[in-house]
Tab-separated table of C-alpha atoms in Angstrom:
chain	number	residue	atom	x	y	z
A	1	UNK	CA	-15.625	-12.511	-16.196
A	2	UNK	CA	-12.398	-11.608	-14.022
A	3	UNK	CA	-10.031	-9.954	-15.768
A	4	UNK	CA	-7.154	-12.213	-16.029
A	5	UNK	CA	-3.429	-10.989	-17.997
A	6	UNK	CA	-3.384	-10.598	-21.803
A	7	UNK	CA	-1.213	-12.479	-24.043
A	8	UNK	CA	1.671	-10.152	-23.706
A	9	UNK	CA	2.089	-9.741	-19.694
A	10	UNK	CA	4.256	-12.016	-17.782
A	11	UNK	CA	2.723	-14.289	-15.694
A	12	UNK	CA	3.983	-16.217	-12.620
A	13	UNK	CA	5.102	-19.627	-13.403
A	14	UNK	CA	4.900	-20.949	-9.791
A	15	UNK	CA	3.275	-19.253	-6.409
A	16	UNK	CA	4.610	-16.787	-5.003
A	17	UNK	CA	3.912	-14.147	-7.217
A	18	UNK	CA	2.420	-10.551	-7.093
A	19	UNK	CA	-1.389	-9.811	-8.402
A	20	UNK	CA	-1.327	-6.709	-10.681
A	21	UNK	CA	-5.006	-5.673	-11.792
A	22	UNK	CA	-3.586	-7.589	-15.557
A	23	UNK	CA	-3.036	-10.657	-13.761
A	24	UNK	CA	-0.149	-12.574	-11.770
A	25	UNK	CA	3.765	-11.563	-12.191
A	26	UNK	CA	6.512	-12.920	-11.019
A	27	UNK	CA	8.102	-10.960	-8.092
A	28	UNK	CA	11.405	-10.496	-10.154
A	29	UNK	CA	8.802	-8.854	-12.722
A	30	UNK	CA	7.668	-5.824	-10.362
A	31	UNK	CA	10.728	-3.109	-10.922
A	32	UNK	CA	11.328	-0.026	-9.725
A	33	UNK	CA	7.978	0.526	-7.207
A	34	UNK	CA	5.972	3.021	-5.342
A	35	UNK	CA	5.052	0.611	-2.457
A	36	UNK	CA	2.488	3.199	-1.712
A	37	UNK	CA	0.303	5.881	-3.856
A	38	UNK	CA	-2.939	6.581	-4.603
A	39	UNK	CA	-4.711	6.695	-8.684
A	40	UNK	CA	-7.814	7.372	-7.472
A	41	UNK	CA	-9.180	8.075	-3.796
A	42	UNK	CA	-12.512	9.902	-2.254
A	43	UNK	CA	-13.286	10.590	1.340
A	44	UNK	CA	-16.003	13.407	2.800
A	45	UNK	CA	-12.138	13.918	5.278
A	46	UNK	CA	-11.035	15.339	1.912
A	47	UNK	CA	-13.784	17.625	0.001
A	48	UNK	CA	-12.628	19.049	-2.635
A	49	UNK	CA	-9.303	17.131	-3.294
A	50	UNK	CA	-11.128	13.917	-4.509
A	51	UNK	CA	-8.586	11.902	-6.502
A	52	UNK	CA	-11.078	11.111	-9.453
A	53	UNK	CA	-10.033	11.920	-13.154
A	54	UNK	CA	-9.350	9.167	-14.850
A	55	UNK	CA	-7.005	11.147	-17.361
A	56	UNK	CA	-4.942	12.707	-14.434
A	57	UNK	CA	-4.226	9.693	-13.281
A	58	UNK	CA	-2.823	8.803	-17.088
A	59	UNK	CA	-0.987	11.682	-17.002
A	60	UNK	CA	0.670	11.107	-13.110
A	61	UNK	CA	1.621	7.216	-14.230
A	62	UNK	CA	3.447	8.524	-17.549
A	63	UNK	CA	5.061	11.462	-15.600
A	64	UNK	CA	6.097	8.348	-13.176
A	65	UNK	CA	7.258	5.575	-15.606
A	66	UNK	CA	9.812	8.710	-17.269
A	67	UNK	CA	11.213	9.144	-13.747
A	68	UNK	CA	12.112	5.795	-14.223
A	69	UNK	CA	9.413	3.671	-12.643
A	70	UNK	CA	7.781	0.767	-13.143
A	71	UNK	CA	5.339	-0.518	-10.840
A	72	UNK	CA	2.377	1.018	-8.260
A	73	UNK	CA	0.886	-0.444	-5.074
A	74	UNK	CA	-2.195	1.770	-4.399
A	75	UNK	CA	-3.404	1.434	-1.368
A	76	UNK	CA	-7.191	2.918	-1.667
A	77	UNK	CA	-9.706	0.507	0.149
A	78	UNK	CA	-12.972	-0.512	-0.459
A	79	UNK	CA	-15.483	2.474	-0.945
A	80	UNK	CA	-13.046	5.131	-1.285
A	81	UNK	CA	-13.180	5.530	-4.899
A	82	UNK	CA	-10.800	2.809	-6.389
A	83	UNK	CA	-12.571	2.847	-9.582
A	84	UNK	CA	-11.366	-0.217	-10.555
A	85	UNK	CA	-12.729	-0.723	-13.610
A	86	UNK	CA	-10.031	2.156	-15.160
A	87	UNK	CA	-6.805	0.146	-13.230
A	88	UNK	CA	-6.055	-2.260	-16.190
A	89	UNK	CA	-6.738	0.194	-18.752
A	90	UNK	CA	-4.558	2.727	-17.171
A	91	UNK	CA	-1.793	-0.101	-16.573
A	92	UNK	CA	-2.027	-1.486	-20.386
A	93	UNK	CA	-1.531	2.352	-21.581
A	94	UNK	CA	0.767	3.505	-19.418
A	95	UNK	CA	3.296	0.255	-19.070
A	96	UNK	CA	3.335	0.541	-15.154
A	97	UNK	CA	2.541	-2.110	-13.200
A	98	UNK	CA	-0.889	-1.782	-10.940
A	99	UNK	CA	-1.440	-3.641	-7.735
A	100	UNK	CA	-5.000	-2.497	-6.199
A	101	UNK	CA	-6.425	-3.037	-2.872
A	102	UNK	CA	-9.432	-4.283	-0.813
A	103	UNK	CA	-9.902	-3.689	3.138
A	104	UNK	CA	-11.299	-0.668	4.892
A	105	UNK	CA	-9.896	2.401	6.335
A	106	UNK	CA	-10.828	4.437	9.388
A	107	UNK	CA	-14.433	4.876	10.202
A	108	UNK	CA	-14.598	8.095	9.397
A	109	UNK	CA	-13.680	7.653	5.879
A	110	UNK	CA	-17.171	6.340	5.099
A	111	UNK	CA	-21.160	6.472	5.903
A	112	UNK	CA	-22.862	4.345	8.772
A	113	UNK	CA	-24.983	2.861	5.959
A	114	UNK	CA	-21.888	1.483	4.340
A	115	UNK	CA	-20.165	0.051	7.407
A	116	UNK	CA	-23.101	-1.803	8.847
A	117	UNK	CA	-24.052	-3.112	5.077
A	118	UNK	CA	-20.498	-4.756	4.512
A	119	UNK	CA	-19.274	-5.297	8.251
A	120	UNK	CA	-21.795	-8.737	8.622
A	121	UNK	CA	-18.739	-10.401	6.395
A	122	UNK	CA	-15.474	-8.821	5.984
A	123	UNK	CA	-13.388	-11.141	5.731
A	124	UNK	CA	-15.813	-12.883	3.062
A	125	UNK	CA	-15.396	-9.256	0.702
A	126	UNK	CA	-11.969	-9.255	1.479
A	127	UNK	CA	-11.487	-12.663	0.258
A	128	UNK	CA	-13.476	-12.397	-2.666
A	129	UNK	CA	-12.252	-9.106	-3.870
A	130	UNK	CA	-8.540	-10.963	-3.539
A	131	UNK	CA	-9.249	-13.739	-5.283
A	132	UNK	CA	-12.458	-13.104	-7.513
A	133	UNK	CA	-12.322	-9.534	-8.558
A	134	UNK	CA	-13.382	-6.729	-7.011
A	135	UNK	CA	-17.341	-6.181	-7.868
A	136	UNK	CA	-17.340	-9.579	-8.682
A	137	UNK	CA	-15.881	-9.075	-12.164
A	138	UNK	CA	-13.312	-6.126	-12.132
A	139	UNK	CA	-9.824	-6.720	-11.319
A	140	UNK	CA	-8.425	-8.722	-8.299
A	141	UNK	CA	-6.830	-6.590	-5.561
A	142	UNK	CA	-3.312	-8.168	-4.688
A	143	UNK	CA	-3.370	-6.393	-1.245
A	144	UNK	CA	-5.283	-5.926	2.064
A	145	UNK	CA	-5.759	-2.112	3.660
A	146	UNK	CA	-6.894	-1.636	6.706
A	147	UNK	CA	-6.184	1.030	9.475
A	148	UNK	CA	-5.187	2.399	12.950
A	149	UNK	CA	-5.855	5.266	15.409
A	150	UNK	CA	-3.711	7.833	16.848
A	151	UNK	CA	-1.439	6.027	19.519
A	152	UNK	CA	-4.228	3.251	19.843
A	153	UNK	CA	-6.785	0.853	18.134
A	154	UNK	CA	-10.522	1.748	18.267
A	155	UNK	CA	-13.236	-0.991	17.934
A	156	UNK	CA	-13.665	-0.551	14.234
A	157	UNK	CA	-9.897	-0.844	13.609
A	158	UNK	CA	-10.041	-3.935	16.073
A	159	UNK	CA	-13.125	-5.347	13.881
A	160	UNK	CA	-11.102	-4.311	10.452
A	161	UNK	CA	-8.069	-6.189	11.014
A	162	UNK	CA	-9.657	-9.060	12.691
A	163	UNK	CA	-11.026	-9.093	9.109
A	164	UNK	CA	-8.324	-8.779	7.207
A	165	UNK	CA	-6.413	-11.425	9.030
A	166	UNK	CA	-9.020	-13.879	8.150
A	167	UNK	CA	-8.404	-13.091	4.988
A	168	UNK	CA	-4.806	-13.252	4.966
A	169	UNK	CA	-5.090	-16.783	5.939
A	170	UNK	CA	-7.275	-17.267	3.267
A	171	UNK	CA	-5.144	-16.135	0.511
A	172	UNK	CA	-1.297	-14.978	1.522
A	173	UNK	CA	-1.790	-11.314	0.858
A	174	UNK	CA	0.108	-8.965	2.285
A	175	UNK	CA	-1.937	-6.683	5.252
A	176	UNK	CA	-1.265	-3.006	4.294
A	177	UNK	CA	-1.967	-1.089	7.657
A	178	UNK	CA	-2.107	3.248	7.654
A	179	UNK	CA	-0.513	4.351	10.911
A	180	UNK	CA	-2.123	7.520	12.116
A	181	UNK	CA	0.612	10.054	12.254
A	182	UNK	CA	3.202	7.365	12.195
A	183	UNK	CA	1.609	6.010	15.608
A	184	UNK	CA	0.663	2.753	17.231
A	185	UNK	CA	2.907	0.767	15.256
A	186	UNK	CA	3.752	-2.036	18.032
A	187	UNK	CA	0.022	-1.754	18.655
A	188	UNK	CA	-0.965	-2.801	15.497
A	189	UNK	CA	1.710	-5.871	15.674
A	190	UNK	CA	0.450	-7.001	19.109
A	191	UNK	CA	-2.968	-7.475	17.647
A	192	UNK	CA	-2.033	-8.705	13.929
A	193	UNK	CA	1.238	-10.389	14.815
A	194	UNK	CA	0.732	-11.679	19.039
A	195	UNK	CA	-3.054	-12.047	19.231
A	196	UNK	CA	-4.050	-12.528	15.262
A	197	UNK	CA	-1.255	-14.763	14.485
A	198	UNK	CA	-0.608	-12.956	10.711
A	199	UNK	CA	3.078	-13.859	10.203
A	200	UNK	CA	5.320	-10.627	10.930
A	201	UNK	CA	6.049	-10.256	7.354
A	202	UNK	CA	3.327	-10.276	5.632
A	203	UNK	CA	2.540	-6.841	7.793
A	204	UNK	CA	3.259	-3.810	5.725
A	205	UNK	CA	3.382	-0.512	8.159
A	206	UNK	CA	2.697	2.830	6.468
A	207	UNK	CA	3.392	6.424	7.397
A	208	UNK	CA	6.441	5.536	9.543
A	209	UNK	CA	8.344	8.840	8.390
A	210	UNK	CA	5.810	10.675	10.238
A	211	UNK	CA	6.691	9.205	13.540
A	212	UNK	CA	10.535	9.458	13.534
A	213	UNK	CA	10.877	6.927	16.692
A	214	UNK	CA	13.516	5.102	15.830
A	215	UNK	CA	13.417	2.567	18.863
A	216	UNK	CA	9.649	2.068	17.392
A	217	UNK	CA	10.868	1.447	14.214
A	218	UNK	CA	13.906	-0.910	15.129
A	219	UNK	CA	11.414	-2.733	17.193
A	220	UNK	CA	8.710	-3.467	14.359
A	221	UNK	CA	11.228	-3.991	12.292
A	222	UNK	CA	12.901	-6.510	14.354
A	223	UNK	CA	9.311	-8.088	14.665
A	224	UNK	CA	9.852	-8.842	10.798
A	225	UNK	CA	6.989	-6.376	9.904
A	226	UNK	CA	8.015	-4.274	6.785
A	227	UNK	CA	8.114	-0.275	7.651
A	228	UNK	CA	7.406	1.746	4.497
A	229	UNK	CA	8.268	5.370	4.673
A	230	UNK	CA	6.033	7.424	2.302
A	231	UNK	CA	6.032	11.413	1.547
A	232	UNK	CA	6.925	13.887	1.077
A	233	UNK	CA	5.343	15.366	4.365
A	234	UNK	CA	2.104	17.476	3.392
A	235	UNK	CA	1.780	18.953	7.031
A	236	UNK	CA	5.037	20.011	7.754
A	237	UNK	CA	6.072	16.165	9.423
A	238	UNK	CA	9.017	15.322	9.990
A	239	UNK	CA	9.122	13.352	7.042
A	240	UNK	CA	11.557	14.446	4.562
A	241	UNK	CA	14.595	15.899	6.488
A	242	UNK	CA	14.204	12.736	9.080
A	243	UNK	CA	13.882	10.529	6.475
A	244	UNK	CA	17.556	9.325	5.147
A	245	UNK	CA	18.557	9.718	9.153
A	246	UNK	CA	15.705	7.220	9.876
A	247	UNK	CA	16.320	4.755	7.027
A	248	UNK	CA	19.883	4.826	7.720
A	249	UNK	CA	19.267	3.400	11.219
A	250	UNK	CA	17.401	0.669	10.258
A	251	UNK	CA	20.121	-0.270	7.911
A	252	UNK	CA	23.042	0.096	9.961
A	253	UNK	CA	21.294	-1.906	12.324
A	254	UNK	CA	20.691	-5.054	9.951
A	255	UNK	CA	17.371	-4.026	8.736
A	256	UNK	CA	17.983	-3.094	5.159
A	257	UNK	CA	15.458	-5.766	3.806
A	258	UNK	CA	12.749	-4.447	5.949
A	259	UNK	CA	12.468	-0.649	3.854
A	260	UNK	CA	9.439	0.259	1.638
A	261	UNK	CA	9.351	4.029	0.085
A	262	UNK	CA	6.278	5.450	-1.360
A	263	UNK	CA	4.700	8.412	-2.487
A	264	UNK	CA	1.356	8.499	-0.734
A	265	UNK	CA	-0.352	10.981	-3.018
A	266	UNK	CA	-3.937	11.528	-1.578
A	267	UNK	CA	-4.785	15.057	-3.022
A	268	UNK	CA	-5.902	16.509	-6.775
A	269	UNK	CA	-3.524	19.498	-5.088
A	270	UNK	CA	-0.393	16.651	-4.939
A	271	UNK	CA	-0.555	15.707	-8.192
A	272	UNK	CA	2.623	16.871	-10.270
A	273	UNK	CA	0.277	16.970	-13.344
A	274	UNK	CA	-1.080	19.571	-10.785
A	275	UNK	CA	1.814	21.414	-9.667
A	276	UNK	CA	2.353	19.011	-6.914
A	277	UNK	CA	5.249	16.786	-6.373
A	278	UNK	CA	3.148	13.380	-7.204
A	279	UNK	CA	4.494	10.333	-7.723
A	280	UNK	CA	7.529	11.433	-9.684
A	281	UNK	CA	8.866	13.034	-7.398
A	282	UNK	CA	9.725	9.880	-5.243
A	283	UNK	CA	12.584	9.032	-8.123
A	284	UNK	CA	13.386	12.473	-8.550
A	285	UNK	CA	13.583	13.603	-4.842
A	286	UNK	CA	13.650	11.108	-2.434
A	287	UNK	CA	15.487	8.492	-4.360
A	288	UNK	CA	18.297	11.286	-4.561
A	289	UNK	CA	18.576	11.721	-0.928
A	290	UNK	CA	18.644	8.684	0.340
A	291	UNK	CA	21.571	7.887	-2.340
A	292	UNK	CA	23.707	10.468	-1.093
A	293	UNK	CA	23.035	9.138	2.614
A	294	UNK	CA	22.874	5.082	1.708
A	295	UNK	CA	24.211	4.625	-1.305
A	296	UNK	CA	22.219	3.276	-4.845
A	297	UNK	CA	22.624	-0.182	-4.534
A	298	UNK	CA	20.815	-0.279	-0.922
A	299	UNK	CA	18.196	1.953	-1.887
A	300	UNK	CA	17.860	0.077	-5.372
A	301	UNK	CA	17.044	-2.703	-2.846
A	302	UNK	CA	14.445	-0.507	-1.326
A	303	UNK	CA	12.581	0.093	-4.670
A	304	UNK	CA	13.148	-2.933	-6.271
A	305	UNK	CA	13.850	-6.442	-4.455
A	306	UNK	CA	11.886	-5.488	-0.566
A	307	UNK	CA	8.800	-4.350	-2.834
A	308	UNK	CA	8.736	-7.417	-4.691
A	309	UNK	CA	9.392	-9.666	-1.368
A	310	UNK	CA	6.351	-7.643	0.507
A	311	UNK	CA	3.738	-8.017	-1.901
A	312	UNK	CA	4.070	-11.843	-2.764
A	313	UNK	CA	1.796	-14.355	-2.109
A	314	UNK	CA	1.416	-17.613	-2.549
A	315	UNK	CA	-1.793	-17.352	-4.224
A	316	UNK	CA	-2.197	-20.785	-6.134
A	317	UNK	CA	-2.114	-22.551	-2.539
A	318	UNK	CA	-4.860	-20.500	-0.851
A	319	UNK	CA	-7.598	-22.464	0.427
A	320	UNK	CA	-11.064	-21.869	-0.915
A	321	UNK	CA	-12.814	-19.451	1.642
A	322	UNK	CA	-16.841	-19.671	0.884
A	323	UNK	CA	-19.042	-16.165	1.812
């Protein structure tokens, strides 16, 4: 049985709406949101840093919902450790809203076995993992993730996002894409957006922070592609002291509704329940800085109503897609 909202959570009364792993909310539901983190995630590019304790995880949402949050898009893809099964759980206890996600990431996040066993169909395990439930009874993912190269597409990433535009046709959802080191962004829109045909903005484009272009980003975000800037930097990127200067020019030049901020937390090191800065510290940091440079309503707008715009889709109109 797919897990569908209890009693007690709002649920959409009309399409478009948001898919949490407790069922469908309005988009004027979400709240304050981390457009991009990470519960749980394991790749062999990682050893040692897996992303795996349930409890942690507890812990990092409760630290995150006193900062004053109230919603979570994590991004981890198919076969990286989503454990699913814990999201609504971990959503019911913790009051923060849980949007998990289906796609793939770079090839080298998984084995050869894996990638020829699931790449005969998918779009098909997209699809179904959208709109069925991931495993065929968890949760539904309310998101697509999929991924570039540095400065460039590889076959795999071409094969991947041919994929997940499929299924974006299939069901609305937002395409999630990671941007190696911030690069490739007009890449990934020529072959979504020119040759895919995926509408502009239903293209979310991670990591931007780490690329501090800001022609690139005033170009993909005049595309209509939303640019989320996530951190804080974990390699000494130019993403925190670039980052109000680089938001700032997208707003002054009309781009305001275009802004995503995240937390990307990929390490057991990150964790604040670890020492790390975590997912708190996007309300507690970040939040703060951009203020001082922006203002609170705009950046309120950041959190809040671009968030709730991105991750919308009109889910009760998606044509049945058969595997």
């Amino acid at each position: 049985m797919v897990n569908r909202a209890p009693a007690d959570e709002p649920v959409a009364p009309a399409s478009p709406a948001i898919r949490t792993v407790l069922g469908d909310i309005a988009p004027a539901d979400l709240g304050i949101c981390d457009a991009h983190d990470h519960l749980f995630l394991r790749s062999p590019q990682l050893p040692g840093q897996e992303l795996d304790d349930a409890e942690a995880a507890a812990a990092e949402l409760s630290a995150f919902r006193a900062a004053g949050g109230a919603a979570v898009i994590q991004w981890t893809p198919y076969g990286m450790g989503r454990r699913a099964a814990e999201l609504p759980r971990l959503a019911r206890e913790s009051g923060v809203r849980i949007v998990s996600a289906t796609g793939l990431h770079q090839a080298a996040h998984y084995s050869p076995e894996l990638l020829t066993r699931v790449g005969a169909d998918l779009a098909g395990l997209f699809v179904s993992e959208l709109t069925e439930g991931i495993g065929g009874t968890g949760p539904r993912a309310g998101m697509i993730k999929v991924a570039g190269g540095f400065h460039g597409l590889d076959r795999h990433a071409r094969q991947t996002m041919t994929a997940a535009a499929e299924a974006q046709r299939a069901t609305g959802a937002a395409i999630g894409v990671h941007l190696e080191l911030g690069t490739g962004a007009l890449d990934v829109l020529d072959l979504l957006c020119g040759t895919l045909a995926v509408p502009p903005d239903r293209v979310i484009l991670g990591h931007l922070n780490r690329s501090p272009d800001l022609v690139v980003h005033r170009a993909a975000a005049g595309a209509g592609a939303y640019l989320a800037f996530d951190g804080p930097s974990r390699a000494h990127h130019a993403t925190d002291w670039r980052l109000p200067e680089a938001v700032a020019a997208l707003a002054d030049a009309g781009f305001a509704d275009r802004i995503l901020v995240g937390g990307d937390t990929t390490t057991a090191g990150a964790r604040s329940v670890n020492g790390g800065p975590g997912m708190p510290y996007l309300l507690c940091r970040h939040r703060e800085r951009l203020v001082r440079t922006l203002g609170a309503d705009l950046v309120t707008r950041f959190l809040t109503a671009n968030p709730a715009r991105a991750f919308a889709a009109d889910w009760a109109r998606a044509p049945h897609h058969s595997r």
